[in-house]
mmCIF file of C-alpha atoms in Angstrom:
data_model
loop_
_atom_site.group_PDB
_atom_site.id
_atom_site.type_symbol
_atom_site.label_atom_id
_atom_site.label_comp_id
_atom_site.label_asym_id
_atom_site.label_seq_id
_atom_site.Cartn_x
_atom_site.Cartn_y
_atom_site.Cartn_z
ATOM 1 C CA MET A 367 127.256 87.828 162.678
ATOM 2 C CA SER A 368 127.682 86.308 165.466
ATOM 3 C CA ILE A 369 127.149 88.565 169.151
ATOM 4 C CA LEU A 370 126.523 85.411 172.142
ATOM 5 C CA ALA A 371 128.023 82.199 171.701
ATOM 6 C CA ASN A 372 125.501 80.279 172.799
ATOM 7 C CA ASN A 373 123.424 77.642 171.730
ATOM 8 C CA GLU A 374 119.920 77.410 173.429
ATOM 9 C CA GLY A 375 118.609 80.034 170.942
ATOM 10 C CA TYR A 376 115.805 80.072 168.249
ATOM 11 C CA ILE A 377 116.511 79.970 164.649
ATOM 12 C CA GLY A 378 113.548 81.604 163.122
ATOM 13 C CA ILE A 379 113.385 80.841 159.016
ATOM 14 C CA ASP A 380 111.811 82.846 156.919
ATOM 15 C CA ILE A 381 112.122 81.220 153.027
ATOM 16 C CA GLY A 382 110.911 83.813 150.389
ATOM 17 C CA SER A 383 110.710 84.399 147.410
ATOM 18 C CA ALA A 384 113.560 85.885 146.818
ATOM 19 C CA GLY A 385 115.937 84.690 149.232
ATOM 20 C CA VAL A 386 115.530 83.895 153.371
ATOM 21 C CA LYS A 387 116.375 85.878 156.113
ATOM 22 C CA MET A 388 117.570 83.319 159.554
ATOM 23 C CA VAL A 389 117.490 85.042 163.056
ATOM 24 C CA GLU A 390 118.608 82.980 166.324
ATOM 25 C CA ILE A 391 117.205 85.015 169.194
ATOM 26 C CA LYS A 392 117.232 82.686 173.005
ATOM 27 C CA LYS A 393 115.287 83.791 176.174
ATOM 28 C CA GLY A 394 117.709 86.854 178.120
ATOM 29 C CA PRO A 395 117.905 88.831 181.141
ATOM 30 C CA ASN A 396 115.803 91.600 179.971
ATOM 31 C CA GLY A 397 113.874 88.832 177.441
ATOM 32 C CA PRO A 398 114.493 87.564 174.384
ATOM 33 C CA ARG A 399 118.493 88.750 173.133
ATOM 34 C CA LEU A 400 119.644 88.505 169.516
ATOM 35 C CA VAL A 401 121.600 86.002 169.165
ATOM 36 C CA THR A 402 123.287 85.784 165.937
ATOM 37 C CA TYR A 403 120.824 87.434 161.996
ATOM 38 C CA GLY A 404 122.036 86.361 158.291
ATOM 39 C CA PHE A 405 119.961 87.042 155.073
ATOM 40 C CA SER A 406 120.455 85.359 151.881
ATOM 41 C CA GLU A 407 119.405 87.448 148.766
ATOM 42 C CA LEU A 408 119.620 87.201 144.791
ATOM 43 C CA ALA A 409 121.667 89.073 142.531
ATOM 44 C CA ARG A 410 117.906 89.769 140.536
ATOM 45 C CA PHE A 411 114.633 88.523 141.023
ATOM 46 C CA LYS A 412 112.389 87.574 138.381
ATOM 47 C CA SER A 413 108.769 87.869 138.713
ATOM 48 C CA GLY A 414 107.446 83.979 138.550
ATOM 49 C CA GLU A 415 110.416 82.655 139.456
ATOM 50 C CA ALA A 416 110.708 80.188 142.190
ATOM 51 C CA TRP A 417 114.183 79.078 143.320
ATOM 52 C CA GLN A 418 112.424 77.794 146.519
ATOM 53 C CA LYS A 419 111.503 74.967 144.525
ATOM 54 C CA ASP A 420 114.819 73.617 144.123
ATOM 55 C CA GLU A 421 115.635 71.345 147.344
ATOM 56 C CA ALA A 422 119.289 71.244 146.962
ATOM 57 C CA ARG A 423 119.574 74.917 146.246
ATOM 58 C CA LEU A 424 117.679 75.719 149.535
ATOM 59 C CA THR A 425 119.851 73.190 151.884
ATOM 60 C CA HIS A 426 122.685 74.754 150.510
ATOM 61 C CA THR A 427 121.825 78.676 150.877
ATOM 62 C CA ILE A 428 119.867 77.463 154.680
ATOM 63 C CA GLU A 429 123.464 76.236 155.273
ATOM 64 C CA LYS A 430 125.657 78.419 154.560
ATOM 65 C CA ILE A 431 124.407 81.418 156.147
ATOM 66 C CA TRP A 432 124.198 79.126 159.447
ATOM 67 C CA GLN A 433 128.571 78.369 159.166
ATOM 68 C CA GLU A 434 128.439 82.225 158.047
ATOM 69 C CA ALA A 435 125.921 84.144 160.667
ATOM 70 C CA GLY A 436 127.602 81.988 163.063
ATOM 71 C CA PHE A 437 124.738 80.148 164.226
ATOM 72 C CA GLN A 438 124.263 77.984 167.413
ATOM 73 C CA SER A 439 121.949 76.636 167.348
ATOM 74 C CA ARG A 440 120.051 73.234 165.417
ATOM 75 C CA ASN A 441 116.120 74.336 166.478
ATOM 76 C CA GLY A 442 114.263 76.240 163.802
ATOM 77 C CA ILE A 443 110.539 77.421 163.191
ATOM 78 C CA ALA A 444 110.199 78.113 159.606
ATOM 79 C CA SER A 445 107.636 80.505 157.885
ATOM 80 C CA LEU A 446 104.700 79.426 155.412
ATOM 81 C CA PRO A 447 103.606 82.184 152.876
ATOM 82 C CA ALA A 448 100.857 83.020 153.507
ATOM 83 C CA PHE A 449 100.423 83.357 149.613
ATOM 84 C CA SER A 450 100.415 79.513 149.413
ATOM 85 C CA VAL A 451 98.636 79.361 152.827
ATOM 86 C CA PHE A 452 94.283 79.855 153.311
ATOM 87 C CA SER A 453 93.025 81.093 156.335
ATOM 88 C CA SER A 454 89.241 82.468 156.297
ATOM 89 C CA ILE A 455 87.270 83.594 159.438
ATOM 90 C CA ILE A 456 84.232 80.880 159.193
ATOM 91 C CA ASN A 457 80.777 81.317 161.422
ATOM 92 C CA LEU A 458 79.170 77.911 162.571
ATOM 93 C CA SER A 459 75.724 77.902 164.179
ATOM 94 C CA ASN A 460 74.201 75.855 166.607
ATOM 95 C CA VAL A 461 77.524 73.462 166.468
ATOM 96 C CA PRO A 462 77.558 71.228 170.348
ATOM 97 C CA ALA A 463 80.904 71.251 171.501
ATOM 98 C CA ASP A 464 80.848 67.637 170.754
ATOM 99 C CA SER A 465 80.287 68.066 166.782
ATOM 100 C CA LEU A 466 82.778 71.274 166.385
ATOM 101 C CA ALA A 467 85.104 69.616 164.979
ATOM 102 C CA SER A 468 83.955 67.380 162.349
ATOM 103 C CA ALA A 469 81.725 70.864 162.278
ATOM 104 C CA VAL A 470 85.027 72.858 161.006
ATOM 105 C CA TYR A 471 85.498 69.898 158.331
ATOM 106 C CA TRP A 472 83.210 69.970 155.811
ATOM 107 C CA GLU A 473 83.173 74.195 156.659
ATOM 108 C CA ALA A 474 86.331 73.573 155.326
ATOM 109 C CA LYS A 475 85.784 71.050 152.176
ATOM 110 C CA LYS A 476 82.687 74.920 151.603
ATOM 111 C CA VAL A 477 85.783 76.792 151.218
ATOM 112 C CA ILE A 478 88.888 76.037 150.299
ATOM 113 C CA PRO A 479 89.378 75.869 147.193
ATOM 114 C CA LEU A 480 91.456 72.286 147.125
ATOM 115 C CA PRO A 481 91.174 69.270 148.337
ATOM 116 C CA LEU A 482 91.295 68.213 151.354
ATOM 117 C CA GLU A 483 92.826 65.776 151.873
ATOM 118 C CA GLU A 484 96.070 67.804 149.378
ATOM 119 C CA MET A 485 96.628 70.448 152.727
ATOM 120 C CA THR A 486 96.446 70.060 156.981
ATOM 121 C CA ILE A 487 94.076 71.674 157.845
ATOM 122 C CA ASP A 488 94.331 73.605 161.494
ATOM 123 C CA TRP A 489 92.159 75.524 163.599
ATOM 124 C CA ASN A 490 91.640 77.907 166.116
ATOM 125 C CA GLU A 491 88.615 79.026 168.141
ATOM 126 C CA LEU A 492 87.951 82.566 168.548
ATOM 127 C CA GLY A 493 86.726 84.568 171.965
ATOM 128 C CA VAL A 494 85.523 82.384 173.805
ATOM 129 C CA GLY A 495 87.184 81.057 177.168
ATOM 130 C CA ALA A 496 87.821 77.619 178.132
ATOM 131 C CA ALA A 497 85.016 76.712 181.072
ATOM 132 C CA ALA A 498 82.856 77.988 177.751
ATOM 133 C CA ALA A 499 84.953 75.521 175.766
ATOM 134 C CA ASN A 500 83.928 72.444 177.336
ATOM 135 C CA SER A 501 80.500 73.445 178.041
ATOM 136 C CA GLY A 502 79.131 71.083 175.500
ATOM 137 C CA ALA A 503 75.593 73.729 175.260
ATOM 138 C CA THR A 504 75.390 74.270 171.758
ATOM 139 C CA ARG A 505 76.506 77.419 170.728
ATOM 140 C CA ASN A 506 77.915 79.705 167.731
ATOM 141 C CA VAL A 507 81.031 79.617 167.681
ATOM 142 C CA LYS A 508 83.866 81.970 165.059
ATOM 143 C CA ILE A 509 87.141 80.112 163.868
ATOM 144 C CA PHE A 510 90.056 81.271 162.320
ATOM 145 C CA LEU A 511 91.699 78.541 159.499
ATOM 146 C CA THR A 512 93.698 77.931 157.875
ATOM 147 C CA GLY A 513 95.093 75.359 155.456
ATOM 148 C CA ALA A 514 98.416 74.512 154.041
ATOM 149 C CA PRO A 515 99.123 72.132 151.091
ATOM 150 C CA ASN A 516 100.795 69.217 152.524
ATOM 151 C CA GLU A 517 102.981 69.820 149.255
ATOM 152 C CA ILE A 518 104.799 71.882 150.354
ATOM 153 C CA ILE A 519 104.741 71.219 154.844
ATOM 154 C CA GLU A 520 106.401 68.242 152.944
ATOM 155 C CA ARG A 521 108.977 69.638 150.792
ATOM 156 C CA TYR A 522 110.466 71.976 153.939
ATOM 157 C CA LYS A 523 110.777 68.467 155.968
ATOM 158 C CA ARG A 524 112.911 66.813 154.209
ATOM 159 C CA VAL A 525 115.035 70.595 153.349
ATOM 160 C CA PHE A 526 115.497 70.940 156.908
ATOM 161 C CA LEU A 527 115.534 67.518 157.263
ATOM 162 C CA ALA A 528 119.068 67.810 154.696
ATOM 163 C CA ALA A 529 120.476 71.207 156.508
ATOM 164 C CA LYS A 530 120.468 69.323 159.939
ATOM 165 C CA ILE A 531 118.375 71.746 161.323
ATOM 166 C CA ASN A 532 114.603 70.376 164.148
ATOM 167 C CA LEU A 533 112.127 72.366 162.851
ATOM 168 C CA LEU A 534 110.158 72.454 166.233
ATOM 169 C CA ASN A 535 107.356 74.163 164.001
ATOM 170 C CA LEU A 536 105.607 76.532 160.600
ATOM 171 C CA GLU A 537 103.555 78.661 161.046
ATOM 172 C CA THR A 538 102.412 81.218 158.802
ATOM 173 C CA GLU A 539 104.339 84.099 157.775
ATOM 174 C CA THR A 540 101.423 86.005 159.603
ATOM 175 C CA PHE A 541 101.404 85.644 162.602
ATOM 176 C CA SER A 542 104.826 85.783 162.996
ATOM 177 C CA LEU A 543 104.702 89.293 161.446
ATOM 178 C CA ILE A 544 101.989 89.990 164.251
ATOM 179 C CA ARG A 545 104.716 88.447 166.821
ATOM 180 C CA SER A 546 107.389 90.977 165.961
ATOM 181 C CA LEU A 547 105.729 93.833 164.412
ATOM 182 C CA ILE A 548 102.432 94.825 166.835
ATOM 183 C CA GLY A 549 102.397 92.430 169.785
ATOM 184 C CA VAL A 550 101.046 92.617 173.112
ATOM 185 C CA ASP A 551 98.568 95.945 170.702
ATOM 186 C CA GLN A 552 94.784 95.261 170.405
ATOM 187 C CA SER A 553 93.449 97.939 168.225
ATOM 188 C CA VAL A 554 92.637 97.546 164.704
ATOM 189 C CA ILE A 555 96.551 97.853 162.307
ATOM 190 C CA ALA A 556 96.063 97.130 158.616
ATOM 191 C CA LEU A 557 99.169 95.477 158.057
ATOM 192 C CA VAL A 558 100.851 95.639 154.925
ATOM 193 C CA ALA A 559 104.191 93.474 154.111
ATOM 194 C CA MET A 560 105.087 93.947 150.147
ATOM 195 C CA GLY A 561 107.481 91.089 149.060
ATOM 196 C CA ALA A 562 109.883 90.555 146.173
ATOM 197 C CA SER A 563 107.095 89.124 144.391
ATOM 198 C CA SER A 564 103.765 90.085 146.164
ATOM 199 C CA THR A 565 102.094 91.599 148.461
ATOM 200 C CA ASN A 566 99.507 90.746 150.981
ATOM 201 C CA ILE A 567 97.406 93.153 153.348
ATOM 202 C CA THR A 568 96.018 91.410 157.263
ATOM 203 C CA ILE A 569 94.288 93.474 159.441
ATOM 204 C CA VAL A 570 94.119 92.417 162.884
ATOM 205 C CA GLU A 571 92.157 92.904 165.394
ATOM 206 C CA ASN A 572 93.045 91.489 169.060
ATOM 207 C CA GLY A 573 96.249 90.300 167.442
ATOM 208 C CA ILE A 574 94.139 88.440 165.714
ATOM 209 C CA PRO A 575 94.633 88.403 161.801
ATOM 210 C CA MET A 576 90.320 89.398 160.484
ATOM 211 C CA LEU A 577 90.634 89.991 156.509
ATOM 212 C CA ASN A 578 93.228 89.372 154.547
ATOM 213 C CA ARG A 579 93.526 89.946 150.779
ATOM 214 C CA SER A 580 96.858 88.807 148.163
ATOM 215 C CA LEU A 581 98.414 90.402 145.795
ATOM 216 C CA ASP A 582 99.932 88.656 143.225
ATOM 217 C CA PHE A 583 102.527 92.106 142.874
ATOM 218 C CA GLY A 584 105.553 92.513 144.046
ATOM 219 C CA ALA A 585 108.273 95.063 144.442
ATOM 220 C CA ALA A 586 110.584 92.983 141.744
ATOM 221 C CA ALA A 587 107.520 93.652 139.289
ATOM 222 C CA VAL A 588 108.447 97.263 139.706
ATOM 223 C CA THR A 589 112.017 96.742 139.201
ATOM 224 C CA GLU A 590 111.565 95.636 135.944
ATOM 225 C CA ALA A 591 109.343 97.315 135.359
ATOM 226 C CA LEU A 592 111.558 100.604 135.363
ATOM 227 C CA ALA A 593 114.416 98.842 134.105
ATOM 228 C CA ARG A 594 112.251 98.626 130.863
ATOM 229 C CA ALA A 595 110.531 101.910 130.781
ATOM 230 C CA LEU A 596 113.871 103.851 131.112
ATOM 231 C CA LYS A 597 115.730 100.933 128.833
ATOM 232 C CA ILE A 598 118.500 100.601 131.739
ATOM 233 C CA SER A 599 119.521 97.206 133.919
ATOM 234 C CA TRP A 600 117.477 95.949 136.549
ATOM 235 C CA THR A 601 120.028 96.544 138.779
ATOM 236 C CA GLU A 602 120.040 100.606 137.381
ATOM 237 C CA ALA A 603 116.331 99.905 138.246
ATOM 238 C CA GLU A 604 116.665 99.014 141.758
ATOM 239 C CA GLN A 605 119.165 101.232 143.289
ATOM 240 C CA PHE A 606 116.725 104.254 141.221
ATOM 241 C CA LYS A 607 114.606 102.468 143.120
ATOM 242 C CA TYR A 608 115.802 103.289 145.983
ATOM 243 C CA ASP A 609 117.313 107.152 145.566
ATOM 244 C CA TYR A 610 114.189 107.592 144.799
ATOM 245 C CA GLY A 611 111.791 105.746 145.767
ATOM 246 C CA LEU A 612 108.606 108.456 145.000
ATOM 247 C CA ASP A 613 110.332 111.921 146.316
ATOM 248 C CA SER A 614 108.599 114.507 145.804
ATOM 249 C CA PHE A 615 111.737 116.608 145.845
ATOM 250 C CA ALA A 616 112.993 115.262 142.475
ATOM 251 C CA GLY A 617 110.528 116.910 141.350
ATOM 252 C CA THR A 618 106.765 116.410 139.854
ATOM 253 C CA ASP A 619 107.481 115.339 136.296
ATOM 254 C CA HIS A 620 110.969 113.709 137.542
ATOM 255 C CA ALA A 621 110.547 110.166 135.535
ATOM 256 C CA VAL A 622 111.371 107.641 138.215
ATOM 257 C CA PRO A 623 108.940 108.852 141.331
ATOM 258 C CA VAL A 624 106.210 109.210 138.287
ATOM 259 C CA LEU A 625 106.680 106.046 137.186
ATOM 260 C CA ILE A 626 107.018 104.174 140.823
ATOM 261 C CA LYS A 627 104.160 105.662 141.733
ATOM 262 C CA ASN A 628 101.653 105.213 138.785
ATOM 263 C CA LEU A 629 103.390 100.580 139.313
ATOM 264 C CA VAL A 630 102.786 101.154 143.033
ATOM 265 C CA SER A 631 99.013 101.856 142.607
ATOM 266 C CA PRO A 632 97.796 98.053 142.930
ATOM 267 C CA VAL A 633 98.964 98.295 146.233
ATOM 268 C CA VAL A 634 97.655 101.325 147.370
ATOM 269 C CA ASN A 635 94.030 100.654 145.488
ATOM 270 C CA GLU A 636 94.343 96.518 147.465
ATOM 271 C CA ILE A 637 95.136 99.155 150.873
ATOM 272 C CA LYS A 638 92.018 101.254 150.307
ATOM 273 C CA PHE A 639 89.687 98.361 149.074
ATOM 274 C CA ALA A 640 91.110 96.165 152.431
ATOM 275 C CA LEU A 641 90.415 99.106 155.113
ATOM 276 C CA ASN A 642 87.079 99.928 153.128
ATOM 277 C CA LEU A 643 85.947 96.201 153.466
ATOM 278 C CA PHE A 644 86.938 95.452 156.756
ATOM 279 C CA GLN A 645 84.999 98.902 157.990
ATOM 280 C CA ASN A 646 81.909 98.467 156.133
ATOM 281 C CA LYS A 647 81.451 95.106 157.625
ATOM 282 C CA ASN A 648 82.409 96.006 161.556
ATOM 283 C CA GLN A 649 81.919 99.188 161.350
ATOM 284 C CA LYS A 650 85.114 100.050 162.873
ATOM 285 C CA LYS A 651 88.699 101.665 161.282
ATOM 286 C CA ALA A 652 91.591 101.202 160.992
ATOM 287 C CA ASP A 653 93.429 104.242 162.228
ATOM 288 C CA LYS A 654 97.144 102.911 162.078
ATOM 289 C CA ILE A 655 99.368 100.677 158.768
ATOM 290 C CA ILE A 656 101.934 98.771 159.352
ATOM 291 C CA LEU A 657 104.480 98.349 156.778
ATOM 292 C CA THR A 658 107.225 95.939 156.285
ATOM 293 C CA GLY A 659 109.318 94.295 153.349
ATOM 294 C CA GLY A 660 112.338 95.101 151.999
ATOM 295 C CA SER A 661 109.342 97.489 150.132
ATOM 296 C CA ALA A 662 108.412 99.313 153.780
ATOM 297 C CA LEU A 663 111.996 101.388 153.138
ATOM 298 C CA LEU A 664 110.711 102.748 149.772
ATOM 299 C CA PRO A 665 111.718 106.327 150.406
ATOM 300 C CA ASN A 666 108.693 108.947 150.915
ATOM 301 C CA PHE A 667 106.328 105.512 150.229
ATOM 302 C CA GLN A 668 105.441 106.079 154.092
ATOM 303 C CA TYR A 669 104.184 109.480 153.746
ATOM 304 C CA TYR A 670 102.638 108.994 150.239
ATOM 305 C CA LEU A 671 100.367 106.156 152.204
ATOM 306 C CA ALA A 672 99.715 108.539 154.974
ATOM 307 C CA ASP A 673 98.323 111.419 152.899
ATOM 308 C CA LEU A 674 96.593 109.249 150.111
ATOM 309 C CA LEU A 675 95.443 107.283 152.483
ATOM 310 C CA ASP A 676 94.084 109.931 155.930
ATOM 311 C CA ARG A 677 95.830 107.176 158.006
ATOM 312 C CA GLN A 678 98.933 106.842 160.217
ATOM 313 C CA VAL A 679 101.858 104.991 158.440
ATOM 314 C CA ILE A 680 104.140 103.501 159.834
ATOM 315 C CA ILE A 681 107.772 101.714 159.196
ATOM 316 C CA GLY A 682 107.422 98.358 161.297
ATOM 317 C CA ASN A 683 110.771 98.049 163.831
ATOM 318 C CA PRO A 684 110.911 93.708 164.462
ATOM 319 C CA TRP A 685 113.438 95.114 167.397
ATOM 320 C CA ASN A 686 110.315 96.498 169.539
ATOM 321 C CA ARG A 687 110.045 92.876 172.323
ATOM 322 C CA VAL A 688 114.409 91.611 171.113
ATOM 323 C CA ASP A 689 117.261 93.653 173.206
ATOM 324 C CA CYS A 690 119.627 94.092 170.963
ATOM 325 C CA PRO A 691 123.523 95.746 171.496
ATOM 326 C CA ALA A 692 122.562 99.003 171.034
ATOM 327 C CA GLU A 693 126.148 99.178 169.155
ATOM 328 C CA LEU A 694 124.204 96.828 165.586
ATOM 329 C CA MET A 695 121.132 99.699 166.462
ATOM 330 C CA PRO A 696 121.452 101.772 163.644
ATOM 331 C CA VAL A 697 122.519 98.645 161.009
ATOM 332 C CA LEU A 698 119.146 96.596 162.198
ATOM 333 C CA GLU A 699 116.429 99.090 162.276
ATOM 334 C CA GLU A 700 117.956 99.429 158.529
ATOM 335 C CA ILE A 701 116.891 95.994 157.776
ATOM 336 C CA GLY A 702 114.707 95.184 160.367
ATOM 337 C CA PRO A 703 111.147 95.252 157.344
ATOM 338 C CA ARG A 704 113.462 93.097 156.272
ATOM 339 C CA LEU A 705 113.351 90.510 159.269
ATOM 340 C CA ALA A 706 110.239 90.591 160.550
ATOM 341 C CA ALA A 707 108.489 87.346 160.299
ATOM 342 C CA ALA A 708 112.375 85.803 160.565
ATOM 343 C CA VAL A 709 112.193 87.616 164.292
ATOM 344 C CA GLY A 710 108.652 86.747 164.947
ATOM 345 C CA LEU A 711 108.919 83.013 164.055
ATOM 346 C CA ALA A 712 112.110 82.941 166.194
ATOM 347 C CA LEU A 713 109.684 85.209 168.982
ATOM 348 C CA ARG A 714 107.269 82.094 169.285
ATOM 349 C CA GLU A 715 109.587 80.048 171.597
ATOM 350 C CA VAL A 716 111.733 82.847 173.901
ATOM 351 C CA LEU A 717 107.870 85.045 174.887
#
């Protein structure tokens, strides 16, 4: 739905495994202001499906959302899915400033599993001021390294050109989520994004992703397993999943909550592993967990995790930094976890 008739905004475009989410934000008198939003999700998503590789279908989906939701801007920033992007923090010792780029390149060849000729590499030096970076002295440096397959980047360029969107930038989904859900919070936070086909767990400190774990398991796998176990349709299983979730009030022997608890155990175990790994390595504890993605709304999942992990667990709200119409807040809060990446992408250009 269109809220402001103005073409000076920026569109965050999140292309996920189960659909496309788009949010337009512009600069307003009180900071970033919501212009409009729209999304299209598959009626039924099967694990392993890669519909977004169909360039004509993806182009049509973006164009349809743009037209039906009343978007005004043609400037877009798109996300690169976390599971397709390699990221790592590397430590380099005794590196002269004029040799840093070369040292990063050779270290990247060691840690990135694909030939660098097939990747677009980007890196940033962490925790250093401009004076130190330009001093020319030999020093120890910490680098945040990312690499994205050229094949994905070129595909996105073709799609957005066909959809008449001026693609300003591509950004790893993790950074857009940090921008919309964590903002200026400098504490240690575990960010858990559970999508349709995968779950990404990122430990963030000072706004920097310090540890990342990806799990090839998402909400669609839960729905499919429920449908098989209960011998019901995919649509019915999806409804049951959000009707019951991990609802203790349904009774401890109720089939759906018990099944879901067992099905999400790989995600819970991976969160535990990431928390312990970070704490043992850095002697710091992530006291807060932020849930995002559609599965963040699974009934009682938030409280189940909080009890199990003895941590504060909250559902991420990407609208905290955005001026939104008060009458839309009930709807925006409900769909917020699904739109968090798209909000963060749009905020990149207006903050």
